Amino acid sequence: AVGKKTHYASLVQQKANELGVGHRLHLYHQVSTKDLPGIFAGAELFVYPSRLEGFGIPLLEALNARIPVIGATGSCLEEAGGPASLYTDPDDPEMLATLMTRILTEKGLREHMVEQGLQHAKRFEEQRLANDLIAVYEQILAQP
């Protein structure tokens, strides 16, 4: 997991230790943007059940790194993650576990999510967004 070093992060590590999986949990703090691809390279999936996001750039970063994404329903994450990502209520840990298990065990699903996720992420490439914005301005300026 990548994020700020908070009390909650300590609780997550403690719970993982209690469950006997603490050795499998890696919490990274103050990671630079250039180091993110290396961290993503070691991931099997990306889980982001956040309720409060402005857009969901971390989902696009994961999609571009060829990592299947699970996000929260009821937020902007569905736009950022696209139709090939999976979504669940962030307050439903059983469904989250089910979706995680599906991605990790259903090879065809994982491959589909990766390929479709890459296609979706292309919609948000900087040059494409800039060209789309220019086209909008050109249409506006062309009107009498």
PDB file of C-alpha atoms in Angstrom, residues 6-120:
ATOM      1  CA  THR A   6      -0.908   7.599   9.794  1.00  0.00           C
ATOM      2  CA  HIS A   7      -2.363   5.940  12.845  1.00  0.00           C
ATOM      3  CA  TYR A   8      -4.700   4.044  10.517  1.00  0.00           C
ATOM      4  CA  ALA A   9      -1.715   2.608   8.613  1.00  0.00           C
ATOM      5  CA  SER A  10      -0.372   1.326  11.927  1.00  0.00           C
ATOM      6  CA  LEU A  11      -3.730  -0.306  12.671  1.00  0.00           C
ATOM      7  CA  VAL A  12      -3.725  -1.983   9.255  1.00  0.00           C
ATOM      8  CA  GLN A  13      -0.232  -3.370   9.870  1.00  0.00           C
ATOM      9  CA  GLN A  14      -1.251  -4.557  13.345  1.00  0.00           C
ATOM     10  CA  LYS A  15      -4.342  -6.328  11.993  1.00  0.00           C
ATOM     11  CA  ALA A  16      -2.305  -7.967   9.217  1.00  0.00           C
ATOM     12  CA  ASN A  17       0.155  -9.212  11.830  1.00  0.00           C
ATOM     13  CA  GLU A  18      -2.692 -10.613  13.944  1.00  0.00           C
ATOM     14  CA  LEU A  19      -4.022 -12.474  10.894  1.00  0.00           C
ATOM     15  CA  GLY A  20      -0.591 -13.922  10.160  1.00  0.00           C
ATOM     16  CA  VAL A  21      -0.150 -12.067   6.868  1.00  0.00           C
ATOM     17  CA  GLY A  22       1.876  -9.103   8.086  1.00  0.00           C
ATOM     18  CA  HIS A  23       4.908 -10.322   6.142  1.00  0.00           C
ATOM     19  CA  ARG A  24       2.884  -9.962   2.924  1.00  0.00           C
ATOM     20  CA  LEU A  25       1.841  -6.363   3.581  1.00  0.00           C
ATOM     21  CA  HIS A  26       4.157  -3.609   2.416  1.00  0.00           C
ATOM     22  CA  LEU A  27       3.312  -0.050   3.434  1.00  0.00           C
ATOM     23  CA  TYR A  28       5.199   2.625   1.510  1.00  0.00           C
ATOM     24  CA  HIS A  29       5.226   6.275   2.551  1.00  0.00           C
ATOM     25  CA  GLN A  30       6.366   9.397   0.685  1.00  0.00           C
ATOM     26  CA  VAL A  31       6.772   7.634  -2.654  1.00  0.00           C
ATOM     27  CA  SER A  32       7.725   9.837  -5.583  1.00  0.00           C
ATOM     28  CA  THR A  33       5.755   9.692  -8.818  1.00  0.00           C
ATOM     29  CA  LYS A  34       8.774   8.299 -10.652  1.00  0.00           C
ATOM     30  CA  ASP A  35       9.003   5.382  -8.183  1.00  0.00           C
ATOM     31  CA  LEU A  36       5.343   4.357  -8.501  1.00  0.00           C
ATOM     32  CA  PRO A  37       5.806   2.129 -11.590  1.00  0.00           C
ATOM     33  CA  GLY A  38       8.311   0.005  -9.680  1.00  0.00           C
ATOM     34  CA  ILE A  39       5.858  -0.477  -6.836  1.00  0.00           C
ATOM     35  CA  PHE A  40       3.013  -1.246  -9.227  1.00  0.00           C
ATOM     36  CA  ALA A  41       5.203  -3.838 -10.953  1.00  0.00           C
ATOM     37  CA  GLY A  42       5.034  -6.006  -7.849  1.00  0.00           C
ATOM     38  CA  ALA A  43       1.250  -5.769  -7.493  1.00  0.00           C
ATOM     39  CA  GLU A  44      -1.286  -8.419  -8.466  1.00  0.00           C
ATOM     40  CA  LEU A  45      -4.204  -6.002  -8.210  1.00  0.00           C
ATOM     41  CA  PHE A  46      -5.035  -2.467  -7.144  1.00  0.00           C
ATOM     42  CA  VAL A  47      -7.728  -1.897  -4.514  1.00  0.00           C
ATOM     43  CA  TYR A  48      -8.967   1.647  -3.927  1.00  0.00           C
ATOM     44  CA  PRO A  49     -12.212   1.683  -1.906  1.00  0.00           C
ATOM     45  CA  SER A  50     -12.073   5.420  -1.232  1.00  0.00           C
ATOM     46  CA  ARG A  51     -15.285   7.368  -0.686  1.00  0.00           C
ATOM     47  CA  LEU A  52     -13.907  10.867  -1.180  1.00  0.00           C
ATOM     48  CA  GLU A  53     -11.915  11.501  -4.320  1.00  0.00           C
ATOM     49  CA  GLY A  54     -11.652  14.411  -6.692  1.00  0.00           C
ATOM     50  CA  PHE A  55     -11.093  12.149  -9.671  1.00  0.00           C
ATOM     51  CA  GLY A  56      -9.113   8.964  -9.076  1.00  0.00           C
ATOM     52  CA  ILE A  57      -5.714   9.433 -10.695  1.00  0.00           C
ATOM     53  CA  PRO A  58      -4.280   6.450  -8.757  1.00  0.00           C
ATOM     54  CA  LEU A  59      -6.677   4.196 -10.677  1.00  0.00           C
ATOM     55  CA  LEU A  60      -5.345   5.499 -13.993  1.00  0.00           C
ATOM     56  CA  GLU A  61      -1.794   4.951 -12.772  1.00  0.00           C
ATOM     57  CA  ALA A  62      -2.660   1.338 -11.957  1.00  0.00           C
ATOM     58  CA  LEU A  63      -4.418   0.789 -15.291  1.00  0.00           C
ATOM     59  CA  ASN A  64      -1.386   2.143 -17.148  1.00  0.00           C
ATOM     60  CA  ALA A  65       0.811  -0.237 -15.147  1.00  0.00           C
ATOM     61  CA  ARG A  66      -1.329  -3.185 -16.364  1.00  0.00           C
ATOM     62  CA  ILE A  67      -2.824  -3.817 -12.923  1.00  0.00           C
ATOM     63  CA  PRO A  68      -6.498  -4.827 -12.535  1.00  0.00           C
ATOM     64  CA  VAL A  69      -8.458  -2.292 -10.478  1.00  0.00           C
ATOM     65  CA  ILE A  70     -11.157  -2.534  -7.822  1.00  0.00           C
ATOM     66  CA  GLY A  71     -12.709   0.771  -6.777  1.00  0.00           C
ATOM     67  CA  ALA A  72     -15.611   2.074  -4.731  1.00  0.00           C
ATOM     68  CA  THR A  73     -19.091   2.584  -6.095  1.00  0.00           C
ATOM     69  CA  GLY A  74     -20.873   5.881  -5.642  1.00  0.00           C
ATOM     70  CA  SER A  75     -17.938   8.140  -6.444  1.00  0.00           C
ATOM     71  CA  CYS A  76     -15.885   9.443  -9.342  1.00  0.00           C
ATOM     72  CA  LEU A  77     -13.830   6.255  -9.334  1.00  0.00           C
ATOM     73  CA  GLU A  78     -16.170   4.577 -11.808  1.00  0.00           C
ATOM     74  CA  GLU A  79     -15.339   7.232 -14.399  1.00  0.00           C
ATOM     75  CA  ALA A  80     -11.612   7.026 -13.727  1.00  0.00           C
ATOM     76  CA  GLY A  81     -11.456   3.222 -13.620  1.00  0.00           C
ATOM     77  CA  GLY A  82     -13.761   2.615 -16.552  1.00  0.00           C
ATOM     78  CA  PRO A  83     -16.072  -0.261 -17.414  1.00  0.00           C
ATOM     79  CA  ALA A  84     -13.492  -3.056 -17.176  1.00  0.00           C
ATOM     80  CA  SER A  85     -12.595  -2.321 -13.556  1.00  0.00           C
ATOM     81  CA  LEU A  86     -14.651  -3.845 -10.755  1.00  0.00           C
ATOM     82  CA  TYR A  87     -16.515  -1.835  -8.124  1.00  0.00           C
ATOM     83  CA  THR A  88     -18.064  -2.452  -4.736  1.00  0.00           C
ATOM     84  CA  ASP A  89     -19.578  -0.623  -1.823  1.00  0.00           C
ATOM     85  CA  PRO A  90     -16.586   0.439   0.300  1.00  0.00           C
ATOM     86  CA  ASP A  91     -18.459  -0.742   3.393  1.00  0.00           C
ATOM     87  CA  ASP A  92     -18.844  -4.313   2.110  1.00  0.00           C
ATOM     88  CA  PRO A  93     -15.638  -6.206   2.985  1.00  0.00           C
ATOM     89  CA  GLU A  94     -17.118  -9.554   1.943  1.00  0.00           C
ATOM     90  CA  MET A  95     -17.786  -8.349  -1.608  1.00  0.00           C
ATOM     91  CA  LEU A  96     -14.370  -6.721  -1.739  1.00  0.00           C
ATOM     92  CA  ALA A  97     -12.789 -10.045  -0.768  1.00  0.00           C
ATOM     93  CA  THR A  98     -14.898 -11.841  -3.384  1.00  0.00           C
ATOM     94  CA  LEU A  99     -13.796  -9.458  -6.139  1.00  0.00           C
ATOM     95  CA  MET A 100     -10.160  -9.729  -5.091  1.00  0.00           C
ATOM     96  CA  THR A 101     -10.378 -13.521  -5.172  1.00  0.00           C
ATOM     97  CA  ARG A 102     -11.979 -13.465  -8.626  1.00  0.00           C
ATOM     98  CA  ILE A 103      -9.197 -11.333 -10.086  1.00  0.00           C
ATOM     99  CA  LEU A 104      -6.491 -13.469  -8.512  1.00  0.00           C
ATOM    100  CA  THR A 105      -7.996 -16.786  -9.603  1.00  0.00           C
ATOM    101  CA  GLU A 106      -9.777 -16.135 -12.916  1.00  0.00           C
ATOM    102  CA  LYS A 107      -6.992 -15.719 -15.464  1.00  0.00           C
ATOM    103  CA  GLY A 108      -9.321 -14.701 -18.286  1.00  0.00           C
ATOM    104  CA  LEU A 109     -10.906 -12.010 -16.141  1.00  0.00           C
ATOM    105  CA  ARG A 110      -7.537 -10.562 -15.196  1.00  0.00           C
ATOM    106  CA  GLU A 111      -6.370 -10.473 -18.822  1.00  0.00           C
ATOM    107  CA  HIS A 112      -9.621  -8.817 -19.943  1.00  0.00           C
ATOM    108  CA  MET A 113      -9.371  -6.195 -17.204  1.00  0.00           C
ATOM    109  CA  VAL A 114      -5.759  -5.385 -18.073  1.00  0.00           C
ATOM    110  CA  GLU A 115      -6.347  -5.004 -21.818  1.00  0.00           C
ATOM    111  CA  GLN A 116      -9.592  -3.046 -21.485  1.00  0.00           C
ATOM    112  CA  GLY A 117      -8.100  -0.965 -18.678  1.00  0.00           C
ATOM    113  CA  LEU A 118      -5.212   0.108 -20.893  1.00  0.00           C
ATOM    114  CA  GLN A 119      -7.645   1.161 -23.609  1.00  0.00           C
ATOM    115  CA  HIS A 120      -9.715   3.132 -21.109  1.00  0.00           C
TER     116      HIS A 120
END
